[in-house]
CSV table of C-alpha atoms in Angstrom, one decimal:
chain,number,residue,atom,x,y,z
A,1,MET,CA,-3.1,-111.8,166.9
A,2,GLU,CA,-5.9,-109.4,165.8
A,3,ILE,CA,-7.5,-110.1,162.3
A,4,GLN,CA,-7.2,-107.2,160.6
A,5,SER,CA,-10.5,-105.7,158.7
A,6,TYR,CA,-10.5,-103.6,155.7
A,7,THR,CA,-12.1,-102.3,152.6
A,8,MET,CA,-10.8,-103.3,149.1
A,9,ASN,CA,-11.9,-102.9,145.7
A,10,PHE,CA,-12.4,-106.6,143.6
A,11,GLY,CA,-12.0,-105.6,140.2
A,12,PRO,CA,-13.0,-103.9,137.5
A,13,GLN,CA,-9.2,-105.2,136.7
A,14,HIS,CA,-9.5,-108.6,137.7
A,15,PRO,CA,-10.3,-111.3,135.4
A,16,ALA,CA,-13.5,-112.8,136.8
A,17,ALA,CA,-15.3,-109.0,136.6
A,18,HIS,CA,-15.0,-108.5,133.5
A,19,GLY,CA,-13.3,-105.6,133.1
A,20,VAL,CA,-16.7,-103.6,134.1
A,21,LEU,CA,-17.6,-104.5,137.7
A,22,ARG,CA,-16.1,-102.7,140.9
A,23,LEU,CA,-16.9,-105.1,143.8
A,24,VAL,CA,-15.9,-103.3,147.0
A,25,LEU,CA,-15.8,-105.9,149.7
A,26,GLU,CA,-15.4,-105.1,153.6
A,27,MET,CA,-12.9,-107.7,154.6
A,28,GLU,CA,-11.9,-109.2,158.1
A,29,GLY,CA,-8.9,-111.3,157.3
A,30,GLU,CA,-9.5,-113.3,154.3
A,31,VAL,CA,-13.5,-113.6,154.9
A,32,VAL,CA,-16.4,-110.4,152.8
A,33,GLN,CA,-18.3,-109.3,156.0
A,34,ARG,CA,-20.1,-107.4,153.4
A,35,ALA,CA,-20.1,-106.7,149.0
A,36,ASP,CA,-21.0,-103.9,147.6
A,37,PRO,CA,-21.5,-104.2,143.6
A,38,HIS,CA,-20.9,-100.9,141.3
A,39,VAL,CA,-21.9,-101.2,137.9
A,40,GLY,CA,-22.5,-99.1,134.9
A,41,LEU,CA,-19.3,-99.2,133.6
A,42,LEU,CA,-20.4,-100.4,130.8
A,43,HIS,CA,-23.7,-98.2,130.0
A,44,ARG,CA,-24.3,-97.7,126.5
A,45,ALA,CA,-28.0,-96.4,126.5
A,46,THR,CA,-29.5,-98.9,124.7
A,47,GLU,CA,-32.7,-98.8,125.8
A,48,LYS,CA,-33.0,-94.9,124.7
A,49,LEU,CA,-30.9,-95.8,121.1
A,50,ALA,CA,-34.4,-98.3,120.2
A,51,GLU,CA,-36.7,-95.4,121.1
A,52,SER,CA,-34.5,-93.3,118.9
A,53,LYS,CA,-34.9,-95.4,116.2
A,54,PRO,CA,-37.8,-97.9,113.7
A,55,PHE,CA,-38.8,-101.0,115.4
A,56,ASN,CA,-36.4,-102.9,112.9
A,57,GLN,CA,-33.2,-100.9,113.3
A,58,SER,CA,-33.2,-102.3,117.0
A,59,ILE,CA,-32.5,-105.5,116.7
A,60,GLY,CA,-29.1,-105.7,116.3
A,61,TYR,CA,-28.8,-103.8,119.7
A,62,MET,CA,-30.5,-106.4,121.1
A,63,ASP,CA,-27.7,-108.9,120.3
A,64,ARG,CA,-25.5,-106.3,121.6
A,65,LEU,CA,-27.0,-106.9,125.5
A,66,ASP,CA,-26.2,-110.4,126.1
A,67,TYR,CA,-23.7,-110.6,123.8
A,68,VAL,CA,-23.5,-114.5,124.4
A,69,SER,CA,-27.0,-115.1,123.8
A,70,MET,CA,-27.6,-113.2,121.0
A,71,MET,CA,-30.7,-114.7,119.3
A,72,CYS,CA,-32.7,-115.0,122.5
A,73,ASN,CA,-32.7,-111.4,123.2
A,74,GLU,CA,-33.8,-111.0,119.6
A,75,HIS,CA,-36.8,-113.2,120.1
A,76,ALA,CA,-37.9,-111.3,123.5
A,77,TYR,CA,-37.6,-108.0,121.5
A,78,VAL,CA,-39.0,-109.6,118.4
A,79,ARG,CA,-42.4,-111.3,120.1
A,80,ALA,CA,-43.1,-107.8,121.9
A,81,ILE,CA,-43.3,-106.4,118.6
A,82,GLU,CA,-45.5,-109.4,117.4
A,83,THR,CA,-47.9,-109.4,120.1
A,84,LEU,CA,-48.8,-105.8,120.0
A,85,MET,CA,-49.1,-105.9,115.8
A,86,GLY,CA,-51.3,-108.6,116.3
A,87,ILE,CA,-48.9,-110.9,113.9
A,88,GLU,CA,-49.2,-114.6,113.4
A,89,VAL,CA,-45.9,-116.4,112.8
A,90,PRO,CA,-45.5,-119.5,110.1
A,91,ILE,CA,-45.1,-122.6,112.5
A,92,ARG,CA,-41.9,-123.1,110.3
A,93,ALA,CA,-40.6,-119.9,111.6
A,94,GLN,CA,-41.3,-120.7,115.1
A,95,TYR,CA,-39.6,-124.3,114.8
A,96,ILE,CA,-36.6,-122.4,113.2
A,97,ARG,CA,-36.4,-119.7,116.8
A,98,THR,CA,-37.1,-122.6,118.8
A,99,MET,CA,-34.0,-124.5,117.7
A,100,TYR,CA,-31.8,-121.2,117.6
A,101,ASP,CA,-32.7,-120.7,120.8
A,102,GLU,CA,-31.3,-123.9,121.8
A,103,ILE,CA,-28.5,-123.4,119.8
A,104,THR,CA,-27.7,-120.3,121.6
A,105,ARG,CA,-28.5,-121.8,124.9
A,106,ILE,CA,-25.7,-124.6,124.6
A,107,LEU,CA,-23.3,-121.6,123.2
A,108,ASN,CA,-24.0,-119.6,126.4
A,109,HIS,CA,-23.1,-122.7,128.7
A,110,LEU,CA,-19.9,-123.7,126.7
A,111,MET,CA,-19.0,-119.9,127.2
A,112,TRP,CA,-19.8,-120.4,130.6
A,113,ILE,CA,-18.1,-124.1,131.5
A,114,GLY,CA,-15.2,-122.6,129.8
A,115,SER,CA,-15.0,-119.3,131.2
A,116,ASN,CA,-15.7,-120.4,134.7
A,117,GLY,CA,-13.4,-123.5,134.7
A,118,LEU,CA,-10.5,-120.8,134.0
A,119,ASP,CA,-11.9,-118.4,137.1
A,120,LEU,CA,-11.4,-121.5,139.1
A,121,GLY,CA,-8.1,-122.7,137.8
A,122,ALA,CA,-9.4,-125.3,134.8
A,123,MET,CA,-7.8,-124.9,132.1
A,124,ALA,CA,-8.4,-127.5,129.9
A,125,ILE,CA,-12.0,-127.5,129.9
A,126,PHE,CA,-12.3,-123.9,128.4
A,127,LEU,CA,-10.4,-125.6,124.8
A,128,TYR,CA,-12.7,-128.9,124.9
A,129,ALA,CA,-16.0,-126.4,125.0
A,130,PHE,CA,-14.6,-123.9,122.6
A,131,ARG,CA,-14.1,-126.7,120.4
A,132,GLU,CA,-18.0,-127.2,120.0
A,133,ARG,CA,-18.7,-123.3,120.1
A,134,GLU,CA,-17.0,-123.1,116.9
A,135,GLU,CA,-19.1,-125.9,115.0
A,136,LEU,CA,-22.4,-123.6,116.8
A,137,ILE,CA,-21.2,-120.6,115.6
A,138,ASP,CA,-21.0,-121.5,111.8
A,139,CYS,CA,-24.6,-122.2,112.3
A,140,TYR,CA,-25.3,-118.4,113.0
A,141,GLU,CA,-22.9,-117.7,110.4
A,142,ALA,CA,-24.6,-119.9,108.0
A,143,VAL,CA,-28.0,-118.3,108.3
A,144,SER,CA,-27.3,-114.7,109.3
A,145,GLY,CA,-23.6,-114.1,107.4
A,146,SER,CA,-22.5,-113.0,110.9
A,147,ARG,CA,-20.8,-115.2,113.8
A,148,MET,CA,-21.9,-113.1,116.9
A,149,HIS,CA,-24.8,-110.3,116.2
A,150,ALA,CA,-26.9,-112.1,113.7
A,151,THR,CA,-29.9,-109.9,113.7
A,152,TYR,CA,-31.9,-112.8,112.4
A,153,TYR,CA,-34.9,-112.8,113.8
A,154,ARG,CA,-37.2,-110.4,112.4
A,155,PRO,CA,-40.8,-109.5,113.5
A,156,GLY,CA,-43.1,-111.9,111.5
A,157,GLY,CA,-40.5,-114.9,110.9
A,158,VAL,CA,-37.3,-115.0,110.4
A,159,TYR,CA,-35.0,-113.5,107.8
A,160,ARG,CA,-34.7,-116.4,105.8
A,161,ASP,CA,-35.1,-120.3,105.4
A,162,LEU,CA,-32.2,-122.4,106.4
A,163,PRO,CA,-29.3,-122.6,103.5
A,164,ASP,CA,-29.0,-125.7,101.9
A,165,THR,CA,-25.6,-125.1,102.3
A,166,MET,CA,-22.4,-124.6,105.2
A,167,PRO,CA,-19.5,-122.3,105.5
A,168,LYS,CA,-16.6,-124.6,105.1
A,169,TYR,CA,-12.8,-124.5,105.8
A,170,ARG,CA,-10.6,-123.9,103.0
A,171,GLU,CA,-7.2,-124.5,102.2
A,172,SER,CA,-4.4,-122.7,103.7
A,173,PRO,CA,-0.6,-123.2,104.2
A,174,TRP,CA,-1.2,-124.8,107.8
A,175,ARG,CA,-3.6,-127.3,106.1
A,176,ASN,CA,-3.0,-130.4,104.4
A,177,ALA,CA,-5.8,-131.9,102.2
A,178,LYS,CA,-6.1,-134.9,103.9
A,179,GLU,CA,-6.7,-132.3,107.0
A,180,LEU,CA,-8.8,-130.0,105.2
A,181,LYS,CA,-10.9,-132.9,104.2
A,182,ARG,CA,-11.4,-134.3,107.8
A,183,LEU,CA,-12.8,-130.7,109.3
A,184,ASN,CA,-15.1,-130.8,106.1
A,185,ALA,CA,-16.4,-133.7,106.1
A,186,ASN,CA,-20.1,-132.9,107.7
A,187,ARG,CA,-20.2,-129.9,105.9
A,188,GLU,CA,-20.9,-131.3,102.3
A,189,GLY,CA,-24.9,-131.3,103.1
A,190,SER,CA,-27.0,-128.4,104.3
A,191,LEU,CA,-27.5,-126.9,107.3
A,192,LEU,CA,-29.4,-129.4,108.6
A,193,ASP,CA,-27.5,-132.1,108.0
A,194,PHE,CA,-24.7,-130.1,109.6
A,195,ILE,CA,-26.6,-129.9,112.9
A,196,GLU,CA,-28.0,-133.5,113.0
A,197,SER,CA,-24.5,-134.4,112.9
A,198,PHE,CA,-24.0,-132.3,115.3
A,199,THR,CA,-26.6,-133.4,117.7
A,200,GLN,CA,-25.0,-137.4,117.4
A,201,GLU,CA,-22.0,-136.4,118.8
A,202,PHE,CA,-22.7,-133.6,121.3
A,203,PRO,CA,-23.8,-136.1,123.8
A,204,LYS,CA,-20.1,-137.7,124.0
A,205,ARG,CA,-18.0,-134.3,124.2
A,206,VAL,CA,-21.1,-133.5,127.3
A,207,ASP,CA,-19.6,-136.6,128.7
A,208,GLU,CA,-15.9,-135.2,128.5
A,209,TYR,CA,-16.8,-132.1,129.9
A,210,GLU,CA,-18.1,-134.2,133.1
A,211,THR,CA,-15.1,-136.4,133.2
A,212,LEU,CA,-12.8,-133.2,133.4
A,213,LEU,CA,-14.9,-131.4,136.2
A,214,THR,CA,-17.9,-134.0,137.2
A,215,ASP,CA,-16.2,-135.7,140.0
A,216,ASN,CA,-12.7,-133.7,140.0
A,217,ARG,CA,-11.5,-133.0,143.5
A,218,ILE,CA,-10.3,-129.7,143.4
A,219,TRP,CA,-13.9,-128.6,141.5
A,220,LYS,CA,-15.6,-129.8,144.0
A,221,GLN,CA,-13.6,-128.3,146.9
A,222,ARG,CA,-14.6,-124.8,145.2
A,223,THR,CA,-18.1,-125.6,144.3
A,224,VAL,CA,-19.7,-127.3,146.7
A,225,ASN,CA,-21.4,-126.1,149.6
A,226,ILE,CA,-20.2,-122.4,148.0
A,227,GLY,CA,-22.5,-119.8,147.6
A,228,VAL,CA,-25.9,-121.7,149.1
A,229,VAL,CA,-28.9,-120.1,147.9
A,230,SER,CA,-32.3,-121.5,149.2
A,231,PRO,CA,-35.3,-122.0,147.1
A,232,GLU,CA,-36.8,-118.8,149.5
A,233,LEU,CA,-33.9,-116.3,149.1
A,234,ALA,CA,-33.8,-117.1,144.7
A,235,LEU,CA,-37.4,-116.3,144.9
A,236,ALA,CA,-37.0,-112.9,147.2
A,237,TRP,CA,-34.2,-111.8,145.0
A,238,GLY,CA,-36.6,-112.5,141.7
A,239,MET,CA,-33.9,-115.2,140.9
A,240,THR,CA,-34.3,-117.2,137.2
A,241,GLY,CA,-33.0,-119.7,135.4
A,242,CYS,CA,-30.5,-121.8,136.4
A,243,MET,CA,-30.0,-119.5,139.9
A,244,LEU,CA,-33.1,-120.6,140.6
A,245,ARG,CA,-33.6,-124.4,138.8
A,246,GLY,CA,-30.1,-125.0,141.0
A,247,SER,CA,-32.3,-124.0,143.7
A,248,GLY,CA,-34.7,-126.7,143.8
A,249,VAL,CA,-37.6,-124.6,142.4
A,250,GLU,CA,-38.6,-126.1,139.0
A,251,TRP,CA,-39.9,-123.2,137.1
A,252,ASP,CA,-39.1,-122.7,133.1
A,253,LEU,CA,-40.8,-120.3,131.1
A,254,ARG,CA,-40.6,-122.8,128.3
A,255,LYS,CA,-42.9,-124.7,130.4
A,256,LYS,CA,-44.7,-122.6,132.3
A,257,GLN,CA,-45.3,-120.0,129.4
A,258,PRO,CA,-44.5,-121.8,126.2
A,259,TYR,CA,-43.8,-119.7,123.4
A,260,ALA,CA,-42.5,-120.5,119.9
A,261,ALA,CA,-42.7,-124.3,119.0
A,262,TYR,CA,-41.8,-125.4,123.1
A,263,ASP,CA,-45.5,-126.7,123.5
A,264,ARG,CA,-44.7,-129.2,120.7
A,265,VAL,CA,-41.5,-130.6,121.9
A,266,ASP,CA,-40.3,-132.9,123.9
A,267,PHE,CA,-37.7,-131.9,127.1
A,268,ASP,CA,-37.1,-132.4,130.4
A,269,ILE,CA,-36.3,-129.3,133.4
A,270,PRO,CA,-33.1,-129.9,135.2
A,271,VAL,CA,-33.4,-129.2,139.0
A,272,GLY,CA,-30.5,-129.0,142.4
A,273,VAL,CA,-30.9,-130.1,145.7
A,274,ASN,CA,-29.0,-127.9,147.6
A,275,GLY,CA,-28.3,-124.8,145.8
A,276,ASP,CA,-24.7,-123.9,145.9
A,277,CYS,CA,-22.5,-123.5,142.9
A,278,TYR,CA,-22.0,-127.6,142.6
A,279,ASP,CA,-25.8,-127.8,141.7
A,280,ARG,CA,-26.1,-125.0,139.5
A,281,TYR,CA,-23.1,-126.7,137.2
A,282,LEU,CA,-25.0,-129.8,137.0
A,283,VAL,CA,-28.1,-127.9,136.1
A,284,ARG,CA,-26.3,-126.4,133.4
A,285,VAL,CA,-24.3,-129.6,132.3
A,286,ALA,CA,-28.2,-131.4,132.3
A,287,GLU,CA,-29.9,-128.2,130.4
A,288,MET,CA,-27.1,-128.8,127.3
A,289,ARG,CA,-28.3,-132.5,126.8
A,290,GLU,CA,-32.0,-131.5,127.0
A,291,SER,CA,-31.0,-128.7,124.5
A,292,ASN,CA,-29.5,-131.4,122.7
A,293,ARG,CA,-32.4,-133.7,122.7
A,294,ILE,CA,-34.9,-130.2,121.6
A,295,ILE,CA,-32.9,-129.3,118.6
A,296,LYS,CA,-33.1,-132.6,117.3
A,297,GLN,CA,-37.2,-132.8,117.6
A,298,CYS,CA,-36.8,-129.9,115.5
A,299,VAL,CA,-33.9,-130.9,113.0
A,300,ASP,CA,-36.7,-134.1,112.3
A,301,TRP,CA,-39.9,-131.7,112.0
A,302,LEU,CA,-38.2,-128.8,110.0
A,303,ARG,CA,-37.0,-131.6,107.6
A,304,ALA,CA,-40.6,-133.3,106.9
A,305,ASN,CA,-42.3,-129.6,106.8
A,306,PRO,CA,-41.6,-127.2,104.5
A,307,GLY,CA,-43.0,-123.7,104.4
A,308,PRO,CA,-43.0,-120.1,104.8
A,309,VAL,CA,-40.5,-118.6,107.1
A,310,MET,CA,-42.1,-114.8,107.2
A,311,VAL,CA,-45.4,-113.4,106.9
A,312,ASP,CA,-46.8,-112.5,103.8
A,313,ASN,CA,-47.6,-108.6,104.8
A,314,TYR,CA,-45.9,-106.1,103.1
A,315,LYS,CA,-46.2,-104.1,106.4
A,316,VAL,CA,-43.1,-106.3,107.8
A,317,ALA,CA,-41.9,-108.0,105.9
A,318,PRO,CA,-39.9,-106.9,102.6
A,319,PRO,CA,-41.2,-108.5,98.7
A,320,SER,CA,-39.4,-110.4,96.5
A,321,ARG,CA,-36.9,-109.0,93.8
A,322,THR,CA,-39.8,-110.3,91.3
A,323,GLU,CA,-42.6,-108.9,93.0
A,324,MET,CA,-40.8,-105.2,93.0
A,325,LYS,CA,-40.1,-105.7,89.1
A,326,ASN,CA,-43.8,-106.6,88.8
A,327,ASP,CA,-46.1,-104.4,90.9
A,328,MET,CA,-45.1,-100.8,91.8
A,329,GLU,CA,-47.1,-101.2,94.7
A,330,ALA,CA,-44.6,-103.8,96.0
A,331,LEU,CA,-41.7,-101.8,95.3
A,332,ILE,CA,-43.5,-98.7,96.7
A,333,HIS,CA,-43.8,-101.1,100.5
A,334,HIS,CA,-40.0,-102.1,100.1
A,335,PHE,CA,-38.6,-98.3,100.1
A,336,LYS,CA,-41.4,-97.1,102.6
A,337,LEU,CA,-40.2,-100.1,105.3
A,338,PHE,CA,-36.4,-99.9,104.7
A,339,SER,CA,-36.7,-95.5,104.5
A,340,GLU,CA,-39.6,-95.3,107.3
A,341,GLY,CA,-40.2,-98.7,108.8
A,342,TYR,CA,-43.5,-99.7,110.1
A,343,SER,CA,-46.3,-98.1,112.3
A,344,VAL,CA,-47.1,-100.4,115.8
A,345,PRO,CA,-50.7,-100.1,117.0
A,346,ALA,CA,-50.8,-98.1,121.1
A,347,GLY,CA,-50.6,-100.0,123.6
A,348,GLU,CA,-48.3,-102.2,125.5
A,349,VAL,CA,-47.1,-105.2,126.4
A,350,TYR,CA,-44.0,-107.4,128.6
A,351,CYS,CA,-43.1,-110.4,126.3
A,352,ALA,CA,-40.3,-112.6,128.1
A,353,VAL,CA,-38.0,-115.7,126.6
A,354,GLU,CA,-36.4,-118.4,128.6
A,355,ALA,CA,-32.9,-117.2,127.7
A,356,PRO,CA,-30.0,-119.1,129.1
A,357,LYS,CA,-29.2,-117.1,132.2
A,358,GLY,CA,-32.7,-116.7,133.3
A,359,GLU,CA,-36.1,-114.9,132.4
A,360,PHE,CA,-34.9,-112.0,129.5
A,361,GLY,CA,-38.3,-109.7,129.4
A,362,ALA,CA,-38.9,-106.6,127.0
A,363,TYR,CA,-41.6,-104.3,128.0
A,364,LEU,CA,-42.5,-102.0,125.1
A,365,VAL,CA,-45.0,-99.0,124.6
A,366,SER,CA,-45.4,-97.9,121.9
A,367,ASP,CA,-47.9,-94.4,121.0
A,368,GLY,CA,-49.2,-95.8,117.2
A,369,ALA,CA,-45.5,-94.3,115.6
A,370,ASN,CA,-42.9,-95.8,113.9
A,371,LYS,CA,-40.8,-95.9,117.0
A,372,PRO,CA,-40.7,-97.0,120.6
A,373,PHE,CA,-42.6,-94.8,122.9
A,374,ARG,CA,-40.7,-96.6,125.8
A,375,LEU,CA,-38.5,-99.9,125.9
A,376,LYS,CA,-37.7,-101.4,129.3
A,377,LEU,CA,-35.3,-104.3,129.3
A,378,ARG,CA,-35.4,-107.0,132.2
A,379,PRO,CA,-32.1,-109.3,131.9
A,380,PRO,CA,-31.8,-112.0,134.7
A,381,GLY,CA,-28.0,-110.7,135.6
A,382,PHE,CA,-28.8,-107.5,137.0
A,383,ALA,CA,-31.5,-109.3,140.0
A,384,HIS,CA,-28.1,-112.1,140.0
A,385,LEU,CA,-26.1,-109.4,140.8
A,386,SER,CA,-28.1,-107.7,143.5
A,387,SER,CA,-28.1,-110.6,145.3
A,388,MET,CA,-24.1,-110.5,145.9
A,389,ASP,CA,-23.9,-109.4,149.2
A,390,ALA,CA,-26.4,-112.0,151.0
A,391,VAL,CA,-24.8,-115.0,149.1
A,392,VAL,CA,-21.1,-114.1,149.9
A,393,ARG,CA,-21.0,-112.9,153.6
A,394,GLY,CA,-18.8,-115.1,155.4
A,395,HIS,CA,-17.0,-116.8,152.3
A,396,MET,CA,-13.6,-116.9,151.7
A,397,LEU,CA,-12.6,-113.9,148.9
A,398,SER,CA,-11.7,-116.6,146.7
A,399,ASP,CA,-15.2,-117.9,146.9
A,400,VAL,CA,-16.2,-114.4,145.6
A,401,VAL,CA,-14.4,-115.8,142.3
A,402,ALA,CA,-16.7,-119.2,142.3
A,403,MET,CA,-20.1,-116.7,142.8
A,404,ILE,CA,-19.1,-114.1,140.1
A,405,GLY,CA,-18.9,-116.9,137.9
A,406,THR,CA,-21.5,-119.2,138.7
A,407,TYR,CA,-24.2,-115.9,138.6
A,408,ASP,CA,-22.8,-116.4,134.5
A,409,ILE,CA,-23.3,-112.5,134.1
A,410,VAL,CA,-22.6,-110.4,131.0
A,411,PHE,CA,-22.7,-106.9,131.7
A,412,GLY,CA,-23.8,-105.9,128.4
A,413,GLU,CA,-27.3,-106.9,129.8
A,414,VAL,CA,-26.7,-105.6,133.1
A,415,ASP,CA,-25.8,-102.1,132.3
A,416,ARG,CA,-27.6,-101.5,129.1
């Protein structure tokens, strides 16, 4: 019997295609002969919008790029502005940024392990992962008031210091007093108390994820030797993050080009051996454990070292209400900052961070005005998606789903 050759659309309707990826597959029966990704269905002109607004007004756009790794995106953009302006960020703000970058990394990997599990037929892991995700999202809410798009990092530091209280669950018809007390048990103290409590419990939670998946026969059948990426191929396609480390290349910007407080904390870089979907899963699980280590160290340091979280510079930081009432110059600076913004010295810079999905960078060009002359963002997902054809050829159609999942793609940053 002759095997039929045909072309098919994978997505954008398919759940694994996120509603915004059209993958044109040339098939021979169930085997992929060629894969052609079509992107652009979510294009929002983020870079052009940023070039039309004062610098600070674009921080919120960064949250909406990779909307699972919000503060890490802000970090790259804010670092680019600080580098051009020669701003030295207070050490306490650097530790807060480091802690929240790692909270964001765990948030991202929890979303990944849950959604990738669903893509490959594992239902329970999604419910487990989102249990912890809700608690970390509350940490976002505590410092910024927002559960997703925080806009917490600012040139010169962070918006405000860590609060002394945590958001609490309230009474409702579906929650009795006993249940309410249990839910709020670790929310009676400060934000640092809550995060410390989370870091003590989280390793056991990761053990539960591994119980569900790591030795699961069906999970291994869907991931072992699927989508093998050799170190040479990973480097040739410009892969970063877990895609690169899963292939055995020990490259991590937090170690190789340290920023924030990463040179002051102790952590390891997990790497894979075979470069398949299973190795990338193991790397992400190990990264959650390492992020937990980093957060613990940041909590200990922040407890022992109070201090400013923003530079004392009216050009980029608003004066306090007390200062405005007593000083006309401070009042003028306040109005100027929120109406016109600030001018950044002419020049160009590229600043990158080790985002949860890989290297996220901001190339910023200033002509001395109060808004960017050019902004070009370097998302990891775009480079990873480019390799789709090279990786999935010869695989079955169902393995394409596993491959899209293991890329950990969010199209907000791919399409921008």
